[in-house]
Amino acid sequence: MSFGQESTSKQASAGYPQPQQRRAPVGPAPVGPPGAPGKGTASAPGKGTGLLFLLATLACLAALAATYFFFVRTTTGQFIDESALVEAVEMHGTAGKAANRLLDLLPAVSVLIASVVVLFVTVMRRRWAAAGIAVAACVGANLATQIIKDLVPVRPDRGIETLELNSLPSGHTTMAASAAAAVFLMVSPRWRPLAGFLGGTFTVATGLSTLINQWHRPADVVAAILVVAAFMLPAGWLIIRTGPRWNVWDGYGEHWAASRLWLALPVLAGLASAGVASFSLLKIAPGPGQEGSTTNYFWAGTSLIVIAGYLATVAGIWLFGHAARRRSAPRR
């Protein structure tokens, strides 16, 4: 009798089930913006983000209180602020006509631009929570401006010829700045540098227009910028916390809208304005070279508006860029 050897082939018989392959563990998908899968995972946001947002908000509130105290409660502050407003008459020619048209169109233009952008981003990207937070902060900033105007007492008599009515903060500037800030909060991180620069420029132009038309003093404009910043910073932190999946980017330079140019331009404008303000104030400072002011206070006041507007722009771009999560290098 002969015995045949059984087959030792590794191929499974058709009558027996195939061994199941071991599956890779299922984990969360890499985080990235819509339409860009596979670029890599997203790292954690910058360290100390919550603390930085808190400190920035407190700094805005402290600066708002200091602006009110110096420019409203002190003789020197009242004189500088009122002199800039009086000297604006010298600049009210062609510039005043253009500024007046801007101010007439400002409410409709601000609301229209912000509404279109926010609605488009909300519907297309489904950022419903972010839209609600941004709109609420925008409304809150404008309400706070009107409440502050009603609650702050009239200007005390310091021997300066001025209107006693309180005009701080500027309502027009608040509207422009809050609309620009709402757009800034809603767009993706790669678009925020460009949106911040354009929004800051729009805010500065609005503030200068209110001064040229003698509607507001420089301190009123600065206070409006600080009120908006104090509302938009907490709102921005909430948006980043509630929307971590789309608050991701590759850093500066990964897109033309994320170029460092949009940081450099406001920095240069702010430095140039600081130089103009220093030169103007030195020319009217007590001393041998003191001269009678015709427009020096005006130029100092406009420089203060530009510095405040673009300082907020640079700080916002940097802070939100730091808070957004960075996408790591793609896997190989």
XYZ file of N, CA and C in Angstrom, residues 8 10 20 29 49 67 83 112 122-123 126 128 140 166 174 179 189 191 217 228 230 238 257 267 302:
75
model
N 0.849 20.707 0.238
C 1.231 21.749 1.205
C 1.121 23.141 0.596
N 0.027 26.859 -0.227
C -0.482 27.930 0.639
C -1.775 28.526 0.116
N -8.936 36.635 6.990
C -9.158 38.071 6.902
C -7.851 38.834 7.085
N -9.178 61.828 10.261
C -8.565 62.225 8.998
C -7.688 63.438 9.209
N -2.112 80.688 23.279
C -3.038 81.459 22.456
C -4.126 82.123 23.292
N -6.996 106.679 26.712
C -7.355 107.652 25.675
C -8.410 108.619 26.185
N -7.247 121.208 18.806
C -6.451 121.932 17.818
C -6.413 121.179 16.498
N -22.952 96.519 3.260
C -23.069 95.730 2.035
C -21.868 94.808 1.849
N -20.279 81.938 4.679
C -21.123 81.099 5.534
C -21.805 80.003 4.725
N -22.372 80.367 3.593
C -23.111 79.398 2.780
C -22.163 78.426 2.090
N -20.052 76.695 4.973
C -20.870 76.197 6.090
C -20.289 76.587 7.452
N -21.423 78.352 10.004
C -22.577 78.968 10.641
C -22.231 79.520 12.020
N -22.404 94.103 18.860
C -22.022 94.504 20.207
C -21.102 95.709 20.222
N -20.134 115.008 24.380
C -19.172 113.922 24.229
C -19.315 113.293 22.846
N -16.448 103.139 14.102
C -16.831 101.851 14.678
C -17.514 100.973 13.643
N -17.193 96.177 10.555
C -17.501 95.469 9.311
C -16.249 94.811 8.746
N -7.463 81.421 7.198
C -6.200 82.027 7.637
C -5.321 82.526 6.502
N -6.187 83.976 3.872
C -6.699 85.246 3.367
C -6.681 86.354 4.400
N -12.907 114.264 16.600
C -11.522 114.523 16.951
C -10.710 113.236 16.771
N -13.786 98.322 18.973
C -13.972 97.205 18.044
C -12.994 96.079 18.359
N -11.638 95.331 21.199
C -12.007 94.674 22.455
C -13.140 93.677 22.269
N -13.097 82.603 20.028
C -14.191 81.627 19.983
C -14.296 80.978 18.603
N -2.180 85.942 -0.941
C -2.925 86.682 0.071
C -2.313 86.535 1.458
N 3.210 98.214 8.783
C 4.329 98.559 9.668
C 5.040 99.807 9.153
N -3.770 113.184 12.508
C -3.924 112.168 11.465
C -2.913 111.036 11.659
